[in-house]
mmCIF file of C-alpha atoms in Angstrom:
data_model
loop_
_atom_site.group_PDB
_atom_site.id
_atom_site.type_symbol
_atom_site.label_atom_id
_atom_site.label_comp_id
_atom_site.label_asym_id
_atom_site.label_seq_id
_atom_site.Cartn_x
_atom_site.Cartn_y
_atom_site.Cartn_z
ATOM 1 C CA UNK Q 1 0.000 0.000 0.000
ATOM 2 C CA UNK Q 2 3.012 2.343 0.299
ATOM 3 C CA UNK Q 3 2.881 2.983 -3.438
ATOM 4 C CA UNK Q 4 -0.829 3.741 -3.156
ATOM 5 C CA UNK Q 5 -0.195 6.331 -0.450
ATOM 6 C CA UNK Q 6 2.597 7.860 -2.500
ATOM 7 C CA UNK Q 7 0.262 8.181 -5.472
ATOM 8 C CA UNK Q 8 -2.251 10.017 -3.288
ATOM 9 C CA UNK Q 9 0.425 12.362 -1.928
ATOM 10 C CA UNK Q 10 1.711 13.084 -5.424
ATOM 11 C CA UNK Q 11 -1.756 13.750 -6.817
ATOM 12 C CA UNK Q 12 -3.381 15.945 -4.150
ATOM 13 C CA UNK Q 13 -2.953 17.755 -0.848
ATOM 14 C CA UNK Q 14 -6.504 16.877 0.197
ATOM 15 C CA UNK Q 15 -5.655 13.932 2.431
ATOM 16 C CA UNK Q 16 -4.998 13.101 6.075
ATOM 17 C CA UNK Q 17 -3.778 9.639 7.071
ATOM 18 C CA UNK Q 18 -3.590 10.008 10.859
ATOM 19 C CA UNK Q 19 -6.553 10.548 13.210
ATOM 20 C CA UNK Q 20 -7.789 9.273 16.577
ATOM 21 C CA UNK Q 21 -11.310 8.861 17.897
ATOM 22 C CA UNK Q 22 -13.273 7.376 20.795
ATOM 23 C CA UNK Q 23 -11.637 4.010 20.176
ATOM 24 C CA UNK Q 24 -8.390 5.202 21.782
ATOM 25 C CA UNK Q 25 -7.484 8.625 23.201
ATOM 26 C CA UNK Q 26 -9.408 10.705 20.673
ATOM 27 C CA UNK Q 27 -11.985 13.086 22.082
ATOM 28 C CA UNK Q 28 -14.648 12.882 19.375
ATOM 29 C CA UNK Q 29 -16.492 10.092 17.627
ATOM 30 C CA UNK Q 30 -15.514 8.649 14.264
ATOM 31 C CA UNK Q 31 -18.717 10.055 12.812
ATOM 32 C CA UNK Q 32 -17.968 13.587 14.039
ATOM 33 C CA UNK Q 33 -14.428 13.457 12.715
ATOM 34 C CA UNK Q 34 -15.506 12.013 9.361
ATOM 35 C CA UNK Q 35 -18.037 14.816 9.019
ATOM 36 C CA UNK Q 36 -15.345 17.414 9.776
ATOM 37 C CA UNK Q 37 -12.989 15.843 7.248
ATOM 38 C CA UNK Q 38 -15.696 15.938 4.591
ATOM 39 C CA UNK Q 39 -16.535 19.555 5.393
ATOM 40 C CA UNK Q 40 -12.832 20.368 4.993
ATOM 41 C CA UNK Q 41 -13.094 18.903 1.459
ATOM 42 C CA UNK Q 42 -10.567 16.147 2.099
ATOM 43 C CA UNK Q 43 -10.628 13.439 -0.557
ATOM 44 C CA UNK Q 44 -8.711 10.774 1.379
ATOM 45 C CA UNK Q 45 -9.002 10.232 5.108
ATOM 46 C CA UNK Q 46 -7.603 7.504 7.346
ATOM 47 C CA UNK Q 47 -8.686 6.509 10.836
ATOM 48 C CA UNK Q 48 -5.678 5.231 12.792
ATOM 49 C CA UNK Q 49 -6.401 4.339 16.437
ATOM 50 C CA UNK Q 50 -3.494 3.636 18.751
ATOM 51 C CA UNK Q 51 -2.989 -0.098 18.507
ATOM 52 C CA UNK Q 52 -3.689 -2.565 21.278
ATOM 53 C CA UNK Q 53 -0.611 -3.166 23.435
ATOM 54 C CA UNK Q 54 0.137 -5.920 25.958
ATOM 55 C CA UNK Q 55 0.781 -3.402 28.738
ATOM 56 C CA UNK Q 56 -1.457 -1.026 30.645
ATOM 57 C CA UNK Q 57 -2.063 2.144 28.631
ATOM 58 C CA UNK Q 58 -5.118 4.424 28.783
ATOM 59 C CA UNK Q 59 -4.238 5.857 25.353
ATOM 60 C CA UNK Q 60 -4.395 2.605 23.393
ATOM 61 C CA UNK Q 61 -7.448 0.811 22.083
ATOM 62 C CA UNK Q 62 -8.630 -2.431 23.613
ATOM 63 C CA UNK Q 63 -8.239 -5.506 21.417
ATOM 64 C CA UNK Q 64 -11.889 -6.350 22.102
ATOM 65 C CA UNK Q 65 -12.896 -3.064 20.435
ATOM 66 C CA UNK Q 66 -11.452 -4.022 17.056
ATOM 67 C CA UNK Q 67 -14.688 -5.478 15.602
ATOM 68 C CA UNK Q 68 -16.638 -2.333 16.542
ATOM 69 C CA UNK Q 69 -13.937 -0.129 15.043
ATOM 70 C CA UNK Q 70 -13.939 -2.026 11.764
ATOM 71 C CA UNK Q 71 -17.734 -2.012 11.620
ATOM 72 C CA UNK Q 72 -17.960 1.745 12.155
ATOM 73 C CA UNK Q 73 -15.168 2.366 9.678
ATOM 74 C CA UNK Q 74 -17.006 0.329 7.039
ATOM 75 C CA UNK Q 75 -20.257 2.195 7.709
ATOM 76 C CA UNK Q 76 -18.637 5.601 7.317
ATOM 77 C CA UNK Q 77 -16.684 4.452 4.291
ATOM 78 C CA UNK Q 78 -19.948 3.643 2.548
ATOM 79 C CA UNK Q 79 -21.688 6.781 3.821
ATOM 80 C CA UNK Q 80 -19.020 9.110 2.398
ATOM 81 C CA UNK Q 81 -18.063 7.034 -0.646
ATOM 82 C CA UNK Q 82 -19.259 9.619 -3.166
ATOM 83 C CA UNK Q 83 -17.225 12.465 -1.680
ATOM 84 C CA UNK Q 84 -14.275 11.040 0.245
ATOM 85 C CA UNK Q 85 -12.354 7.798 0.436
ATOM 86 C CA UNK Q 86 -12.160 6.646 4.032
ATOM 87 C CA UNK Q 87 -9.306 4.257 4.783
ATOM 88 C CA UNK Q 88 -8.665 1.839 7.625
ATOM 89 C CA UNK Q 89 -5.392 2.093 9.495
ATOM 90 C CA UNK Q 90 -3.797 1.759 12.886
ATOM 91 C CA UNK Q 91 -0.957 3.583 14.629
ATOM 92 C CA UNK Q 92 1.023 0.631 15.882
ATOM 93 C CA UNK Q 93 3.275 1.010 18.890
ATOM 94 C CA UNK Q 94 6.757 -0.456 18.814
ATOM 95 C CA UNK Q 95 7.513 -2.073 22.175
ATOM 96 C CA UNK Q 96 10.401 -4.238 20.994
ATOM 97 C CA UNK Q 97 11.041 -7.267 18.826
ATOM 98 C CA UNK Q 98 8.018 -9.066 20.278
ATOM 99 C CA UNK Q 99 5.507 -6.265 19.651
ATOM 100 C CA UNK Q 100 5.435 -3.929 16.689
ATOM 101 C CA UNK Q 101 3.998 -3.461 13.197
ATOM 102 C CA UNK Q 102 5.908 -6.494 11.914
ATOM 103 C CA UNK Q 103 4.232 -9.154 14.079
ATOM 104 C CA UNK Q 104 1.622 -11.509 12.616
ATOM 105 C CA UNK Q 105 -1.216 -10.019 14.662
ATOM 106 C CA UNK Q 106 -0.923 -6.651 12.921
ATOM 107 C CA UNK Q 107 -0.032 -8.082 9.530
ATOM 108 C CA UNK Q 108 -3.292 -10.066 9.579
ATOM 109 C CA UNK Q 109 -5.456 -7.036 10.372
ATOM 110 C CA UNK Q 110 -7.621 -5.776 7.463
ATOM 111 C CA UNK Q 111 -5.805 -2.451 7.167
ATOM 112 C CA UNK Q 112 -5.207 -0.275 4.123
ATOM 113 C CA UNK Q 113 -1.874 0.827 5.610
ATOM 114 C CA UNK Q 114 -0.013 0.833 8.911
ATOM 115 C CA UNK Q 115 1.623 3.679 10.822
ATOM 116 C CA UNK Q 116 4.666 2.725 12.882
ATOM 117 C CA UNK Q 117 5.326 4.952 15.894
ATOM 118 C CA UNK Q 118 7.344 5.014 19.088
ATOM 119 C CA UNK Q 119 5.833 6.359 22.294
ATOM 120 C CA UNK Q 120 7.265 3.979 24.907
ATOM 121 C CA UNK Q 121 10.961 4.053 25.836
ATOM 122 C CA UNK Q 122 12.515 1.380 28.076
ATOM 123 C CA UNK Q 123 14.458 2.705 31.039
ATOM 124 C CA UNK Q 124 17.803 1.354 32.225
ATOM 125 C CA UNK Q 125 15.979 -1.583 33.854
ATOM 126 C CA UNK Q 126 13.954 -2.360 30.749
ATOM 127 C CA UNK Q 127 10.693 -0.896 32.082
ATOM 128 C CA UNK Q 128 8.636 0.724 29.325
ATOM 129 C CA UNK Q 129 7.532 4.297 30.048
ATOM 130 C CA UNK Q 130 5.318 6.442 27.838
ATOM 131 C CA UNK Q 131 7.443 9.477 26.974
ATOM 132 C CA UNK Q 132 4.707 11.205 25.008
ATOM 133 C CA UNK Q 133 2.043 13.330 26.686
ATOM 134 C CA UNK Q 134 2.499 16.064 29.241
ATOM 135 C CA UNK Q 135 5.879 17.494 30.170
ATOM 136 C CA UNK Q 136 4.912 17.204 33.835
ATOM 137 C CA UNK Q 137 4.633 13.435 33.546
ATOM 138 C CA UNK Q 138 7.772 13.224 31.423
ATOM 139 C CA UNK Q 139 9.671 15.176 34.080
ATOM 140 C CA UNK Q 140 8.619 12.669 36.730
ATOM 141 C CA UNK Q 141 9.652 9.773 34.541
ATOM 142 C CA UNK Q 142 12.970 11.449 33.722
ATOM 143 C CA UNK Q 143 13.775 11.937 37.403
ATOM 144 C CA UNK Q 144 12.406 8.720 38.873
ATOM 145 C CA UNK Q 145 12.434 6.323 35.932
ATOM 146 C CA UNK Q 146 15.538 7.293 33.956
ATOM 147 C CA UNK Q 147 17.764 8.560 36.806
ATOM 148 C CA UNK Q 148 17.744 12.042 35.270
ATOM 149 C CA UNK Q 149 19.647 10.913 32.169
ATOM 150 C CA UNK Q 150 18.006 12.881 29.349
ATOM 151 C CA UNK Q 151 20.553 11.858 26.731
ATOM 152 C CA UNK Q 152 19.855 8.194 27.536
ATOM 153 C CA UNK Q 153 16.110 8.725 26.967
ATOM 154 C CA UNK Q 154 16.633 10.490 23.645
ATOM 155 C CA UNK Q 155 19.182 8.016 22.326
ATOM 156 C CA UNK Q 156 17.048 5.077 23.440
ATOM 157 C CA UNK Q 157 14.002 6.588 21.760
ATOM 158 C CA UNK Q 158 15.777 6.882 18.410
ATOM 159 C CA UNK Q 159 17.190 3.391 18.848
ATOM 160 C CA UNK Q 160 13.609 2.147 19.043
ATOM 161 C CA UNK Q 161 12.712 4.056 15.853
ATOM 162 C CA UNK Q 162 15.628 2.468 13.991
ATOM 163 C CA UNK Q 163 14.829 -1.026 15.268
ATOM 164 C CA UNK Q 164 11.206 -0.593 14.199
ATOM 165 C CA UNK Q 165 12.258 0.412 10.681
ATOM 166 C CA UNK Q 166 14.633 -2.537 10.447
ATOM 167 C CA UNK Q 167 11.770 -4.922 11.283
ATOM 168 C CA UNK Q 168 9.384 -3.141 8.889
ATOM 169 C CA UNK Q 169 5.756 -4.098 8.422
ATOM 170 C CA UNK Q 170 4.441 -0.537 8.030
ATOM 171 C CA UNK Q 171 4.140 2.061 5.292
ATOM 172 C CA UNK Q 172 4.119 5.355 7.204
ATOM 173 C CA UNK Q 173 6.637 6.422 9.865
ATOM 174 C CA UNK Q 174 4.821 8.497 12.481
ATOM 175 C CA UNK Q 175 6.296 11.679 14.064
ATOM 176 C CA UNK Q 176 9.798 10.201 14.223
ATOM 177 C CA UNK Q 177 11.320 12.849 16.546
ATOM 178 C CA UNK Q 178 8.331 13.201 18.888
ATOM 179 C CA UNK Q 179 10.643 12.770 21.879
ATOM 180 C CA UNK Q 180 11.940 16.271 21.113
ATOM 181 C CA UNK Q 181 8.647 17.749 22.278
ATOM 182 C CA UNK Q 182 9.417 16.921 25.899
ATOM 183 C CA UNK Q 183 13.203 16.662 25.654
ATOM 184 C CA UNK Q 184 13.465 20.229 24.306
ATOM 185 C CA UNK Q 185 11.544 21.499 27.308
ATOM 186 C CA UNK Q 186 13.981 19.752 29.630
ATOM 187 C CA UNK Q 187 16.926 21.112 27.605
ATOM 188 C CA UNK Q 188 16.038 23.857 25.069
ATOM 189 C CA UNK Q 189 19.383 23.415 23.264
ATOM 190 C CA UNK Q 190 19.290 19.655 22.838
ATOM 191 C CA UNK Q 191 18.304 19.762 19.162
ATOM 192 C CA UNK Q 192 21.427 21.845 18.452
ATOM 193 C CA UNK Q 193 23.752 19.124 19.699
ATOM 194 C CA UNK Q 194 25.874 17.330 17.139
ATOM 195 C CA UNK Q 195 25.051 13.935 18.627
ATOM 196 C CA UNK Q 196 21.341 14.724 18.304
ATOM 197 C CA UNK Q 197 21.650 15.635 14.626
ATOM 198 C CA UNK Q 198 23.559 12.387 14.072
ATOM 199 C CA UNK Q 199 20.508 10.522 15.408
ATOM 200 C CA UNK Q 200 18.312 12.379 12.921
ATOM 201 C CA UNK Q 201 20.708 11.468 10.108
ATOM 202 C CA UNK Q 202 20.436 7.790 11.084
ATOM 203 C CA UNK Q 203 16.645 7.934 10.819
ATOM 204 C CA UNK Q 204 16.809 9.656 7.427
ATOM 205 C CA UNK Q 205 19.250 7.033 6.151
ATOM 206 C CA UNK Q 206 17.099 4.150 7.382
ATOM 207 C CA UNK Q 207 13.939 5.738 5.984
ATOM 208 C CA UNK Q 208 15.555 6.125 2.572
ATOM 209 C CA UNK Q 209 16.742 2.518 2.448
ATOM 210 C CA UNK Q 210 13.454 1.093 3.772
ATOM 211 C CA UNK Q 211 11.230 3.068 1.391
ATOM 212 C CA UNK Q 212 8.786 4.160 4.099
ATOM 213 C CA UNK Q 213 6.833 7.374 3.837
ATOM 214 C CA UNK Q 214 7.778 9.855 6.556
ATOM 215 C CA UNK Q 215 5.010 11.759 8.264
ATOM 216 C CA UNK Q 216 5.215 15.464 9.009
ATOM 217 C CA UNK Q 217 2.912 15.643 11.999
ATOM 218 C CA UNK Q 218 1.135 18.980 12.518
ATOM 219 C CA UNK Q 219 -0.707 18.246 15.762
ATOM 220 C CA UNK Q 220 1.387 20.638 17.888
ATOM 221 C CA UNK Q 221 1.394 23.541 15.462
ATOM 222 C CA UNK Q 222 -1.379 25.570 17.078
ATOM 223 C CA UNK Q 223 -0.087 25.075 20.636
ATOM 224 C CA UNK Q 224 3.695 25.036 20.182
ATOM 225 C CA UNK Q 225 4.283 26.282 16.643
ATOM 226 C CA UNK Q 226 6.279 23.190 15.775
ATOM 227 C CA UNK Q 227 6.079 20.079 13.660
ATOM 228 C CA UNK Q 228 7.377 16.534 14.042
ATOM 229 C CA UNK Q 229 9.903 16.056 12.592
ATOM 230 C CA UNK Q 230 11.129 19.559 13.287
ATOM 231 C CA UNK Q 231 11.157 21.865 10.293
ATOM 232 C CA UNK Q 232 14.937 22.161 10.440
ATOM 233 C CA UNK Q 233 15.247 18.520 9.299
ATOM 234 C CA UNK Q 234 12.898 18.637 6.319
ATOM 235 C CA UNK Q 235 15.630 19.505 3.785
ATOM 236 C CA UNK Q 236 17.501 16.344 4.764
ATOM 237 C CA UNK Q 237 14.406 14.287 3.978
ATOM 238 C CA UNK Q 238 13.773 16.080 0.688
ATOM 239 C CA UNK Q 239 17.397 15.708 -0.403
ATOM 240 C CA UNK Q 240 17.198 11.997 0.384
ATOM 241 C CA UNK Q 241 14.208 11.683 -1.943
ATOM 242 C CA UNK Q 242 11.886 10.454 0.808
ATOM 243 C CA UNK Q 243 8.129 10.787 0.319
ATOM 244 C CA UNK Q 244 6.525 13.026 2.937
ATOM 245 C CA UNK Q 245 2.923 12.952 4.164
ATOM 246 C CA UNK Q 246 1.379 15.904 6.010
ATOM 247 C CA UNK Q 247 -0.896 14.577 8.788
ATOM 248 C CA UNK Q 248 -2.764 16.390 11.543
ATOM 249 C CA UNK Q 249 -2.877 13.477 14.028
ATOM 250 C CA UNK Q 250 -6.291 14.868 14.953
ATOM 251 C CA UNK Q 251 -7.847 13.899 18.286
ATOM 252 C CA UNK Q 252 -10.717 16.388 17.888
ATOM 253 C CA UNK Q 253 -13.082 17.006 14.999
ATOM 254 C CA UNK Q 254 -12.203 20.700 15.141
ATOM 255 C CA UNK Q 255 -8.532 19.898 14.464
ATOM 256 C CA UNK Q 256 -8.841 17.593 11.466
ATOM 257 C CA UNK Q 257 -6.732 19.909 9.284
ATOM 258 C CA UNK Q 258 -4.865 21.708 12.068
ATOM 259 C CA UNK Q 259 -1.498 22.997 10.831
ATOM 260 C CA UNK Q 260 -1.647 21.187 7.491
ATOM 261 C CA UNK Q 261 -1.838 24.270 5.283
ATOM 262 C CA UNK Q 262 1.063 25.888 7.144
ATOM 263 C CA UNK Q 263 3.177 22.753 6.753
ATOM 264 C CA UNK Q 264 2.316 22.446 3.077
ATOM 265 C CA UNK Q 265 3.302 26.053 2.396
ATOM 266 C CA UNK Q 266 6.610 25.685 4.223
ATOM 267 C CA UNK Q 267 7.341 22.407 2.491
ATOM 268 C CA UNK Q 268 6.593 23.999 -0.868
ATOM 269 C CA UNK Q 269 9.230 26.661 -0.203
ATOM 270 C CA UNK Q 270 11.848 23.922 0.216
ATOM 271 C CA UNK Q 271 10.952 21.951 -2.884
ATOM 272 C CA UNK Q 272 13.517 21.995 -5.705
ATOM 273 C CA UNK Q 273 12.669 24.622 -8.321
#
């Protein structure tokens, strides 16, 4: 399906492949979000709940909810068929070699495409901690879970991203530097460090060789005026010839296209003339 997504990206800007609803940590129903996507004149729209995981997580969907999700997705797909193509996806968490987009469970799911993302980072004892979400929680985890070692957290996060790409099984790489959202609040200069840029270069190299599409995630644009990956790294991706998808990662119907136009305009300014 990667080629299918690339064809969509190359043919139109009226798409969004990443959205969350009541089936995980989204705040609005699938119906409300589909309606908002249609009203925004999107032609392609993908629902992508956070995948089931074998650990406790209030943000991820329950495996028992999968039939209801697929049923509602099919209903809305038919309802909007004349105006918008609704696709079925899942944002699959990488927890290690035993749990990620590559495992049989996710490969057997009836999905149009898969998003591979990292949210959980193992600490020095191997305990998985969710490093996404509020900075307040991240600060507690950094102090009590990672012994205050911010560089360890960041390097371990990117290690997980690379391992996930090596295993494969997904078409779209989700917000690959999302750790920077919290890490940059703990250390505002961390993204200027040479070792940090080397981590970015590793992701770009792996993305190029794997052929995945890299997402530019616009969810934080209205609150923090930033994208994931950070805008400073986009030229590296373009120069590497990597396909880029602009996704809002919407959790609310009102934010279905949040930040997408701004990202598209900035990306256009970087495109080769």
